[in-house]
PDB file of C-alpha atoms in Angstrom:
ATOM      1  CA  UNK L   1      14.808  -4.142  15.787  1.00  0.00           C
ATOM      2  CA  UNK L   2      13.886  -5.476  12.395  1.00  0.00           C
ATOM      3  CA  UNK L   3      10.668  -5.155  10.417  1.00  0.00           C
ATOM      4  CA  UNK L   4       9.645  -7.246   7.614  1.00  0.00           C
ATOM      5  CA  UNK L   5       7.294  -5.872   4.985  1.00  0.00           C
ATOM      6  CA  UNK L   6       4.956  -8.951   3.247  1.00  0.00           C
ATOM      7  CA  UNK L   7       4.072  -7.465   0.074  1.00  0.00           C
ATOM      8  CA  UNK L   8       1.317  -9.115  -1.863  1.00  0.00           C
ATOM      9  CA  UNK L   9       0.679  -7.780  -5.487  1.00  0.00           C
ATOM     10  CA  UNK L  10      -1.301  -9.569  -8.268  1.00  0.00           C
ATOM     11  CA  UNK L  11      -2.970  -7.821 -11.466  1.00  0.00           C
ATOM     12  CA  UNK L  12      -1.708  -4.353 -11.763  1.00  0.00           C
ATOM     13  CA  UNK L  13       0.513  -4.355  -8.935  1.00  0.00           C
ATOM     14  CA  UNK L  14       4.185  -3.817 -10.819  1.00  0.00           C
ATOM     15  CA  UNK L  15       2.656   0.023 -11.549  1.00  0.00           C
ATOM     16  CA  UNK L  16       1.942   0.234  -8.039  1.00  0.00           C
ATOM     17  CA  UNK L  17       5.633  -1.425  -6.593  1.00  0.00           C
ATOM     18  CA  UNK L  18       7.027   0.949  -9.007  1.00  0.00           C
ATOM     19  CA  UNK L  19       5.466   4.008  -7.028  1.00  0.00           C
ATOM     20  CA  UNK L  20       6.204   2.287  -3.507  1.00  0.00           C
ATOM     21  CA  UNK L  21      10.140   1.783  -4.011  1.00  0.00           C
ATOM     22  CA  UNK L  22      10.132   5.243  -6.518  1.00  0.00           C
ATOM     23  CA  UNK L  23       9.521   6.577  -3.047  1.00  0.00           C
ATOM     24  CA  UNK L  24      11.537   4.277  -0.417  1.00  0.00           C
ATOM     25  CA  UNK L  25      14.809   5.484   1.512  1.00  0.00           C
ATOM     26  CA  UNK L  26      17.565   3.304   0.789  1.00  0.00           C
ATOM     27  CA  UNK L  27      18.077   2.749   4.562  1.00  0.00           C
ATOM     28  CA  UNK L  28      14.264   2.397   5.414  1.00  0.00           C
ATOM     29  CA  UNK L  29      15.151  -0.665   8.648  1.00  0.00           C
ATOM     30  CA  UNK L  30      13.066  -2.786   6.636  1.00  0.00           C
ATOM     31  CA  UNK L  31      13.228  -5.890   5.106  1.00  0.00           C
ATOM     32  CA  UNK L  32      11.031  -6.051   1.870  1.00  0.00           C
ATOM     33  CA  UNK L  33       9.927  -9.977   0.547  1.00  0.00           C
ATOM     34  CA  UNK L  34       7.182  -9.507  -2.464  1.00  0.00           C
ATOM     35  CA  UNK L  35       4.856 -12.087  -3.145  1.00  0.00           C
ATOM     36  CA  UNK L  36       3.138 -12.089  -6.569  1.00  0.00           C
ATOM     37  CA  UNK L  37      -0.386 -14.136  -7.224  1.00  0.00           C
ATOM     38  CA  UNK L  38       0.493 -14.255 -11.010  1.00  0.00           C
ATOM     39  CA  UNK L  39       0.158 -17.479 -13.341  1.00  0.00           C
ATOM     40  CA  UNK L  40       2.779 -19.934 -13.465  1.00  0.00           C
ATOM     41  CA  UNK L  41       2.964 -20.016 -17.105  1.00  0.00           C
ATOM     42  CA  UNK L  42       3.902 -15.967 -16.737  1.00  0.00           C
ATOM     43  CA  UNK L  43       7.530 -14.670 -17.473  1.00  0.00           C
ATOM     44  CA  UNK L  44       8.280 -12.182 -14.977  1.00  0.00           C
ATOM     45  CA  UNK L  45      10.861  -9.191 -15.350  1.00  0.00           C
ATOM     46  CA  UNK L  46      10.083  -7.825 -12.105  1.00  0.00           C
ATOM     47  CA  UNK L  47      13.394  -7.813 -10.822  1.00  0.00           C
ATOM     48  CA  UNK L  48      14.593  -5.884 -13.588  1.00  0.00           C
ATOM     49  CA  UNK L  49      11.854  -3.384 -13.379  1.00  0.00           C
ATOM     50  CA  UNK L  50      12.250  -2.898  -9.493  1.00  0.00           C
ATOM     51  CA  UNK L  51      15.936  -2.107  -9.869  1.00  0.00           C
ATOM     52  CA  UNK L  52      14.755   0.996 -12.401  1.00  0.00           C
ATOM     53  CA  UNK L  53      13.274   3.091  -9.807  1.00  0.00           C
ATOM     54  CA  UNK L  54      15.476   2.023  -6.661  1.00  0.00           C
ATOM     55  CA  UNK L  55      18.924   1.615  -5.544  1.00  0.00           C
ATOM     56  CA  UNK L  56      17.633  -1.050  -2.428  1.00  0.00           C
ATOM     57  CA  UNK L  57      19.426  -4.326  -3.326  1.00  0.00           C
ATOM     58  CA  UNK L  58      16.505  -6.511  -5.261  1.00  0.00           C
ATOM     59  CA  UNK L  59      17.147 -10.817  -4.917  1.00  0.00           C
ATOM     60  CA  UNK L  60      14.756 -13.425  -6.220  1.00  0.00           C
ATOM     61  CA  UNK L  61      14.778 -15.509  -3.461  1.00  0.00           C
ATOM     62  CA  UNK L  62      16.334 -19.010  -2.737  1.00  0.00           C
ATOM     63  CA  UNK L  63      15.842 -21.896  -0.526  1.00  0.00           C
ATOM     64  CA  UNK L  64      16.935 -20.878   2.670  1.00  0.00           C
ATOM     65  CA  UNK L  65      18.046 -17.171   2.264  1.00  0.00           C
ATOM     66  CA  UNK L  66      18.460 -15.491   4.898  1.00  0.00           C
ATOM     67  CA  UNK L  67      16.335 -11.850   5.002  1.00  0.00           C
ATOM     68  CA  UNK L  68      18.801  -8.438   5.894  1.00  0.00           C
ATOM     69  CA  UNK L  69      16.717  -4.926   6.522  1.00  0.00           C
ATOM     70  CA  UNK L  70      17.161  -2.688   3.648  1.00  0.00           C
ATOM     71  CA  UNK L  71      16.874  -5.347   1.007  1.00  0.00           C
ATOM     72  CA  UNK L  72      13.783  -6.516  -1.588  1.00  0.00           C
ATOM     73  CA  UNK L  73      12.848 -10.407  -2.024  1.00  0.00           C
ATOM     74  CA  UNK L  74      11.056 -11.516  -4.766  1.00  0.00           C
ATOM     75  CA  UNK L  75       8.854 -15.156  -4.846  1.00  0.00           C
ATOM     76  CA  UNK L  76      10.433 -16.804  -7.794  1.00  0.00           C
ATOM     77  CA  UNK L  77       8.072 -18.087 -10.761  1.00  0.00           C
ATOM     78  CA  UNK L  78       6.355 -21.300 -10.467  1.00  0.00           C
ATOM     79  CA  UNK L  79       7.552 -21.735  -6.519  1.00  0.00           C
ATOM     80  CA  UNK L  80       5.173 -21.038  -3.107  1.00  0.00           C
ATOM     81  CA  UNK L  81       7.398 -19.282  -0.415  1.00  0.00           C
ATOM     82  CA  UNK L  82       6.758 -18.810   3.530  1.00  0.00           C
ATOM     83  CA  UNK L  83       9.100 -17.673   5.847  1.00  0.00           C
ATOM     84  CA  UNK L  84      10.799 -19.515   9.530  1.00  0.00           C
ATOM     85  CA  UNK L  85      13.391 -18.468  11.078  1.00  0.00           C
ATOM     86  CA  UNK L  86      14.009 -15.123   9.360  1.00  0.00           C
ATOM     87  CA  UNK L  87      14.714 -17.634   6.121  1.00  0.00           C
ATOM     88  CA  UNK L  88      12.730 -17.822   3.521  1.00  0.00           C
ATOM     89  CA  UNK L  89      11.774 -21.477   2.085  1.00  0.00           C
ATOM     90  CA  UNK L  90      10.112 -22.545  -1.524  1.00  0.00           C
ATOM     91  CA  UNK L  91       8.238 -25.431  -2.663  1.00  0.00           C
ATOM     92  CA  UNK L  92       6.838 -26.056  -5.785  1.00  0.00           C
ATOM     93  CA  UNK L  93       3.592 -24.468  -6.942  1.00  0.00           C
ATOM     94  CA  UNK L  94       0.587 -27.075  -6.986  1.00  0.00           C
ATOM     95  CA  UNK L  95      -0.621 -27.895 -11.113  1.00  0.00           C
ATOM     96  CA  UNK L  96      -2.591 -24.966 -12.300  1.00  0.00           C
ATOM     97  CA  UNK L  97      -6.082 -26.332 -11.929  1.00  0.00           C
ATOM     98  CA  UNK L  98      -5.511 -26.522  -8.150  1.00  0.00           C
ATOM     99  CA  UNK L  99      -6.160 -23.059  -6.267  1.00  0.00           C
ATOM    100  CA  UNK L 100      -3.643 -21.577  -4.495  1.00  0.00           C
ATOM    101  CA  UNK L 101      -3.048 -18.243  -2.143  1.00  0.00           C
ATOM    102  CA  UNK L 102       0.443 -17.835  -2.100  1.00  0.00           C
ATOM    103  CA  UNK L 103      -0.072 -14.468  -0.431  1.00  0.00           C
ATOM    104  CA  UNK L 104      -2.109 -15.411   2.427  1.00  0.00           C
ATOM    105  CA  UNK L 105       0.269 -18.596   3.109  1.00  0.00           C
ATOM    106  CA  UNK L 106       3.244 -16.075   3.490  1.00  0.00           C
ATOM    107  CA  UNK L 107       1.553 -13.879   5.608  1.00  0.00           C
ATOM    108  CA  UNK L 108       0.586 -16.497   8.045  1.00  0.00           C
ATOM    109  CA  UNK L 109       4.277 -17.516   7.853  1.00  0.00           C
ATOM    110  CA  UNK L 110       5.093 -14.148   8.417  1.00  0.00           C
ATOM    111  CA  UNK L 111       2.971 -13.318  11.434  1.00  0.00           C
ATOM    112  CA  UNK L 112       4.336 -16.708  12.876  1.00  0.00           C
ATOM    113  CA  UNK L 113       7.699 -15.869  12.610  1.00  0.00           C
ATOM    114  CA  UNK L 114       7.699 -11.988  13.211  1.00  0.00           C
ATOM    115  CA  UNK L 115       5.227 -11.427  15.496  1.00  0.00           C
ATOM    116  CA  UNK L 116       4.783  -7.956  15.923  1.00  0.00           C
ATOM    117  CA  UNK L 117       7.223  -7.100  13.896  1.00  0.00           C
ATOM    118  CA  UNK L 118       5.455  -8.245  10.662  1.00  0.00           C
ATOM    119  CA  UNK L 119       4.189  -5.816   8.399  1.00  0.00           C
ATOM    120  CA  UNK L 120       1.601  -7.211   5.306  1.00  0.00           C
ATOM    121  CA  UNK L 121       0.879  -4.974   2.520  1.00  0.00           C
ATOM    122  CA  UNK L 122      -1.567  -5.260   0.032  1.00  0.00           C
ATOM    123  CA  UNK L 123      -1.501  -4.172  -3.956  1.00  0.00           C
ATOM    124  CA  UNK L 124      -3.526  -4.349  -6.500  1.00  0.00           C
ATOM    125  CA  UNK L 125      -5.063  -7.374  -7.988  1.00  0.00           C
ATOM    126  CA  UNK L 126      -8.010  -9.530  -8.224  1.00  0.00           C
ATOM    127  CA  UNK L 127      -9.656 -11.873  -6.210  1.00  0.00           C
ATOM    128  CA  UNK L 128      -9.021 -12.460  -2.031  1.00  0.00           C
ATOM    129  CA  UNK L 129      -5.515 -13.507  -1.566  1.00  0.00           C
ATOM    130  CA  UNK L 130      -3.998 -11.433   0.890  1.00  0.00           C
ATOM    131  CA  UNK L 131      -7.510 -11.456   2.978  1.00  0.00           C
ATOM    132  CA  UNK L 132      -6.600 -14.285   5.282  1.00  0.00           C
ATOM    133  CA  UNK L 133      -3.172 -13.798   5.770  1.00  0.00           C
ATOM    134  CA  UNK L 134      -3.655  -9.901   6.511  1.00  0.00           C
ATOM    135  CA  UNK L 135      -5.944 -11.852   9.506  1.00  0.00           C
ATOM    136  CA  UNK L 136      -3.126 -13.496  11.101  1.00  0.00           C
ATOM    137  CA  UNK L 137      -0.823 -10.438  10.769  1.00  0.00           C
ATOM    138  CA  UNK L 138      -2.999  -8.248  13.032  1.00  0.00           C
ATOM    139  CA  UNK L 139      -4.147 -10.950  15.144  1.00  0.00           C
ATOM    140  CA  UNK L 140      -0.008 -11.366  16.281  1.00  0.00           C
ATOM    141  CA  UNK L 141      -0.567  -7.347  15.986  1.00  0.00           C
ATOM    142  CA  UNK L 142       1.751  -6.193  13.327  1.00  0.00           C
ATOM    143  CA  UNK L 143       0.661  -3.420  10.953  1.00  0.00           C
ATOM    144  CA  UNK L 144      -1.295  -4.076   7.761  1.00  0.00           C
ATOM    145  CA  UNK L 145      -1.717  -1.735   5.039  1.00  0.00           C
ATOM    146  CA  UNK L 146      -3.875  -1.587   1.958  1.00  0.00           C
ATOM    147  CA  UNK L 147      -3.572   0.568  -1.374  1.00  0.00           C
ATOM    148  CA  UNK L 148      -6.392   2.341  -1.922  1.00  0.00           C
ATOM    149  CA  UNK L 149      -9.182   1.601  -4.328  1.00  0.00           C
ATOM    150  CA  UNK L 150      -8.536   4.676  -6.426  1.00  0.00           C
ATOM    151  CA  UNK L 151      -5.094   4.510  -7.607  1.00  0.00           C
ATOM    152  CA  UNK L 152      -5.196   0.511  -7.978  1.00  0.00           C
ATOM    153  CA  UNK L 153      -5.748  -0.787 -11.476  1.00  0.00           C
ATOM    154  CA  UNK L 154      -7.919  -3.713  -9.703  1.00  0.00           C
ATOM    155  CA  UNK L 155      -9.442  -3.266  -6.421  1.00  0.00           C
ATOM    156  CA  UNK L 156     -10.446  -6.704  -5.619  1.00  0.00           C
ATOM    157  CA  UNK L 157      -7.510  -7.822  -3.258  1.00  0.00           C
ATOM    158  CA  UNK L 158      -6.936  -4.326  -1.538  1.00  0.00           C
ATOM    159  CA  UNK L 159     -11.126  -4.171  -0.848  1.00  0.00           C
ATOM    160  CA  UNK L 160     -11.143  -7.779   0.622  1.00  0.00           C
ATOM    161  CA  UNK L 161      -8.529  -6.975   2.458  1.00  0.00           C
ATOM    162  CA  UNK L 162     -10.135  -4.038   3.572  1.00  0.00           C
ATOM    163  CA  UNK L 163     -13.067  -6.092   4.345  1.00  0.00           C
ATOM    164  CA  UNK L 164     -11.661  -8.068   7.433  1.00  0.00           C
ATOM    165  CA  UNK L 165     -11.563  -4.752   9.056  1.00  0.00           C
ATOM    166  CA  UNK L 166      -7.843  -5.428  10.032  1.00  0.00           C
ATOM    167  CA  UNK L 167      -6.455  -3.097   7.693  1.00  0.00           C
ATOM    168  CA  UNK L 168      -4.799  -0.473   9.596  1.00  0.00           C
ATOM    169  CA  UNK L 169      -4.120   2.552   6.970  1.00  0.00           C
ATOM    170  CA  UNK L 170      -5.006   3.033   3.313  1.00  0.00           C
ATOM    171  CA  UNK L 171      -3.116   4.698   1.088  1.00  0.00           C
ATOM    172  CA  UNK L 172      -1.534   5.251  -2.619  1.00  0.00           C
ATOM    173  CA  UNK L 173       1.726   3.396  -2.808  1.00  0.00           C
ATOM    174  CA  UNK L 174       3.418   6.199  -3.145  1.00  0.00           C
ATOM    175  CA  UNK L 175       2.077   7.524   0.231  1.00  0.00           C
ATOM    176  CA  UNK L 176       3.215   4.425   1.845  1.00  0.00           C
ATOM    177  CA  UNK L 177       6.798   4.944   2.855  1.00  0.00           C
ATOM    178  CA  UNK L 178       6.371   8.102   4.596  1.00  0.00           C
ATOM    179  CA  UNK L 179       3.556   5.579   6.920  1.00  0.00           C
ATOM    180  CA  UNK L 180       6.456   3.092   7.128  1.00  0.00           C
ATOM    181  CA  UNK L 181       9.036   5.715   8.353  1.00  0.00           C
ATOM    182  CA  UNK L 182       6.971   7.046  10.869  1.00  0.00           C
ATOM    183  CA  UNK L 183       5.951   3.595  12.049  1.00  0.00           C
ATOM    184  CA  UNK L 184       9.341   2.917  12.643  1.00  0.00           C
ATOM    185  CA  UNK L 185      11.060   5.908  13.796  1.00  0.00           C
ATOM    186  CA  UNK L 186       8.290   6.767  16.437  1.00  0.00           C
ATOM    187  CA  UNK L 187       8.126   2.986  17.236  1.00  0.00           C
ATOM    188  CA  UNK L 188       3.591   3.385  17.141  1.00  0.00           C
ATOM    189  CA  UNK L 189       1.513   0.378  17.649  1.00  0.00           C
ATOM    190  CA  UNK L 190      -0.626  -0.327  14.277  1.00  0.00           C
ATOM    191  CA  UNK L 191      -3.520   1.350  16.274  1.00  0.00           C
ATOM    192  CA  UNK L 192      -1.425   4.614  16.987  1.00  0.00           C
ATOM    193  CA  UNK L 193      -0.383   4.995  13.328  1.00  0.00           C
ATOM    194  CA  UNK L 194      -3.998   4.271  12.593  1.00  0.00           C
ATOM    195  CA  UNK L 195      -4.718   7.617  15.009  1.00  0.00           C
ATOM    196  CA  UNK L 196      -2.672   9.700  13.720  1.00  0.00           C
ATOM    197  CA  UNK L 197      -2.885   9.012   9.649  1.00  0.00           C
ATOM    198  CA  UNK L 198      -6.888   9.728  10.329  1.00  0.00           C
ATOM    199  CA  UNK L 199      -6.092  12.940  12.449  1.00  0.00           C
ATOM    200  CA  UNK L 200      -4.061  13.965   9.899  1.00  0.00           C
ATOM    201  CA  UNK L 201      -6.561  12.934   7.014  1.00  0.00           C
ATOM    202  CA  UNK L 202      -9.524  14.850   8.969  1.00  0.00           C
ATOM    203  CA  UNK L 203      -7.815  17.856   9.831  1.00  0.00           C
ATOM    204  CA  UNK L 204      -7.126  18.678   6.170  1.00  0.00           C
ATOM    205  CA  UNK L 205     -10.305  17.445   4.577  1.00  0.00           C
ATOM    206  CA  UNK L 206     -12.126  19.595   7.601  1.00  0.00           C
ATOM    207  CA  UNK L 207      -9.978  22.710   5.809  1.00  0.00           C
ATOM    208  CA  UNK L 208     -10.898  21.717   2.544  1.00  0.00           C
ATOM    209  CA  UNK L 209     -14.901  21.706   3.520  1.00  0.00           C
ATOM    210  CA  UNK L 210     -14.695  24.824   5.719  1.00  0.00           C
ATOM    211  CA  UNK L 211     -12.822  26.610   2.725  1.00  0.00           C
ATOM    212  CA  UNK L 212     -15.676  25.378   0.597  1.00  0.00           C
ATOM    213  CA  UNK L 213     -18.665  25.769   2.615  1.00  0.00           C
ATOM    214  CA  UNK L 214     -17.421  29.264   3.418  1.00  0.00           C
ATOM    215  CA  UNK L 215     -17.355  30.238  -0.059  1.00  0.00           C
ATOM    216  CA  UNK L 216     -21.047  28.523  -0.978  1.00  0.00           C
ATOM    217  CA  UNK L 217     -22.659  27.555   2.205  1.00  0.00           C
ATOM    218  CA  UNK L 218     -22.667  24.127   1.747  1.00  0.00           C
ATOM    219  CA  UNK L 219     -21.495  21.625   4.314  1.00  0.00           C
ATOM    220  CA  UNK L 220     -19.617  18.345   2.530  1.00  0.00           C
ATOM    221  CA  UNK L 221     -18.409  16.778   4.953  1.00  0.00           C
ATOM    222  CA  UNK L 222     -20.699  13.910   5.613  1.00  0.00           C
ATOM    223  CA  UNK L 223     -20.236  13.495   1.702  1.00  0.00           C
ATOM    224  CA  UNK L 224     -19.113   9.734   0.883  1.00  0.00           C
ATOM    225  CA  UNK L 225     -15.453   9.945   1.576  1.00  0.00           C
ATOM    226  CA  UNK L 226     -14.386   7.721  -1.317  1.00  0.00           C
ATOM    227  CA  UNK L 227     -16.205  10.107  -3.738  1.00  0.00           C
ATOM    228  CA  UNK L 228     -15.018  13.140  -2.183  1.00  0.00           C
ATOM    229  CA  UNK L 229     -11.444  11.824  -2.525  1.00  0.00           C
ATOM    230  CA  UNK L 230     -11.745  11.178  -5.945  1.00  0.00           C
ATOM    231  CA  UNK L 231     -12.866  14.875  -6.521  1.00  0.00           C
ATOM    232  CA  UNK L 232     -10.425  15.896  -4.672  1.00  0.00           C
ATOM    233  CA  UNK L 233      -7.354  13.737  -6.317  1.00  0.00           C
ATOM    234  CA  UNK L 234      -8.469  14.972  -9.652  1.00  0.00           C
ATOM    235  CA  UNK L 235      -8.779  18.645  -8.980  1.00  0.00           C
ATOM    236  CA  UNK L 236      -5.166  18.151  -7.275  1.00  0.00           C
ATOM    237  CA  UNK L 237      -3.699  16.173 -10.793  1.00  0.00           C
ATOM    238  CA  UNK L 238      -5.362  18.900 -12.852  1.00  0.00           C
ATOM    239  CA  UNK L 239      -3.090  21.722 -10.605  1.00  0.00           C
ATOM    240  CA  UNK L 240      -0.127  19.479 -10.489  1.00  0.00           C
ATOM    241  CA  UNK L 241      -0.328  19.491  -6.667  1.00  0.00           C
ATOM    242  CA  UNK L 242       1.026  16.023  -5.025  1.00  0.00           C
ATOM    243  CA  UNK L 243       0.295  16.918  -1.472  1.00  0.00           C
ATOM    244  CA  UNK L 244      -3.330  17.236   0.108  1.00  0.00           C
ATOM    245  CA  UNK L 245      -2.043  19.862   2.871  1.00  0.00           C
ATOM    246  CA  UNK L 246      -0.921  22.079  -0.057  1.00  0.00           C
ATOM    247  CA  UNK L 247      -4.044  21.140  -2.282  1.00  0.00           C
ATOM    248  CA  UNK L 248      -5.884  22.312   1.366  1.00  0.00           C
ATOM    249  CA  UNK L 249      -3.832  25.537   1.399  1.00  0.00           C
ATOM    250  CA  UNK L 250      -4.739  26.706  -2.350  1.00  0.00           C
ATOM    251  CA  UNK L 251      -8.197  26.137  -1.908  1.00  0.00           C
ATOM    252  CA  UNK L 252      -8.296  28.597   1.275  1.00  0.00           C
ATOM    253  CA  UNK L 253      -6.416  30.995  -0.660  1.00  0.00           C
ATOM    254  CA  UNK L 254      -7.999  30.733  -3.804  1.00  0.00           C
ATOM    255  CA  UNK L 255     -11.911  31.544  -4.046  1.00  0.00           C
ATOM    256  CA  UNK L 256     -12.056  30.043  -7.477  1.00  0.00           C
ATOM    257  CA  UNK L 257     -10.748  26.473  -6.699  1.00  0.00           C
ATOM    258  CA  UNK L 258     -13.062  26.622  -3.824  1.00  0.00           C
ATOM    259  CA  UNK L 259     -15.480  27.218  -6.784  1.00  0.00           C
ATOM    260  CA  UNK L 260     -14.150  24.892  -8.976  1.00  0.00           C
ATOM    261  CA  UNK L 261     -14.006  22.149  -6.243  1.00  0.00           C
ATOM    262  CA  UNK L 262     -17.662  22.836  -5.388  1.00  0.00           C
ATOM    263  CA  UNK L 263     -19.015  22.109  -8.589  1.00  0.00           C
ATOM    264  CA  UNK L 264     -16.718  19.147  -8.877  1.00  0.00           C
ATOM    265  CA  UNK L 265     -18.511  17.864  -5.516  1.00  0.00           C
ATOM    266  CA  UNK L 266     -21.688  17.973  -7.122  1.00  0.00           C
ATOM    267  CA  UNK L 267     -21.642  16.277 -10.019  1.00  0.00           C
ATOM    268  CA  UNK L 268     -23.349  12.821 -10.306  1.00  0.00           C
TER     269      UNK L 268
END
């Protein structure tokens, strides 16, 4: 069975593609087609850039190219792209002064074409592109997927997106390949990867709070959980810790980061 993975990026989002393909098997079953919402008048070296950090074969696309699993597809500049037929198809952008959403056109494509099988993910930029098209991709029930305000340099596309309330799981892009994997290789509905990222996600944050509440009595887990992330991402990047289970760990064994985490909690 083949996937296909919609990516929609826009302001900001090369940083994050970086981290998502940084951290992508070679051999992930997917097929990866990335749609920028950039201006037509701007040069892009993303191909170049893409091949830096991965060894997955990177193509701007062409009319009629055919999509293969473990591959990346980029939107060319100046061109709008949808998908039929597992090939991907281009037409000319409208004149600037005429507003266009090239991301939410190829994910309707996509979820037309794939079915199930689509995947949309959504980067950071500005505006609402993406927020339509990540509509039709759970309506034909594929899997959406959202970076997360905090690491995107510009949260307006990931929170619209997030606003439909058919994003499934949000994440860093870095985080996002290990979701894809596990989607794949355990063959999960979008609602059973949705279980079991948020069992996962409680479990630890209940450590972290019963580590802390232990130490000073006080009970954050009704705490915002954007805010308490953000605490908790930046005590982890001052301890050089990249994994929350670990970061969960050293605050149980350590009474002073339990401290130190506490007081982070309560400022502001």
């Amino acid at each position: 069975m083949k996937r296909i993975v919609g990516i929609g990026a826009s302001a900001g989002g090369l940083e994050a593609l970086e981290d998502l393909f940084a951290n992508m098997p070679e051999k992930s079953g997917y097929a990866f087609v990335i749609v920028q919402h950039l201006s037509p008048d701007f040069k892009s070296h993303m191909d170049e850039l893409i091949r830096r950090v991965t060894n997955i074969p990177v193509h701007v696309a062409t009319e009629n190219m055919e999509v293969h699993k473990d591959n990346i597809y980029l939107i060319p500049a100046k061109k709008v792209m949808v998908i039929s037929n597992n090939k991907l198809h281009l037409t000319d952008r409208p004149r600037e002064d005429v507003l266009t959403h090239p991301i939410d056109q190829f994910f309707r494509a996509l979820a037309n074409d794939m079915g199930k099988d689509a995947v949309a993910i959504v980067l950071s930029g500005t505006g609402s592109d993406g927020s339509r098209g990540v509509q039709a991709i759970a309506a034909a029930h594929g899997l959406v997927i959202s970076q997360d305000d905090t690491s995107a340099r510009f949260d307006g596309m990931p929170l619209n997106a997030q606003a439909t309330g058919c994003v499934h799981a949000v994440m860093a892009p870095g985080e996002m390949p290990e979701a894809l994997t596990l989607y794949r290789q355990k063959s999960l509905t979008p609602r059973q990867l949705k279980a079991e990222i948020s069992s996962d996600d409680t479990a630890v944050l209940a450590t972290i709070f019963d580590a802390v509440k232990s130490k000073r009595g006080v009970d954050f887990s009704n705490y915002k959980p954007s805010t308490v992330g953000r605490r908790i991402e930046r005590r982890m990047g001052l301890l050089h810790i990249d994994d929350i289970g670990e970061y969960a760990r050293r605050v149980e064994a350590d009474p002073q980061e339990a401290e130190d985490l506490y007081k982070d909690l309560l400022i502001g």
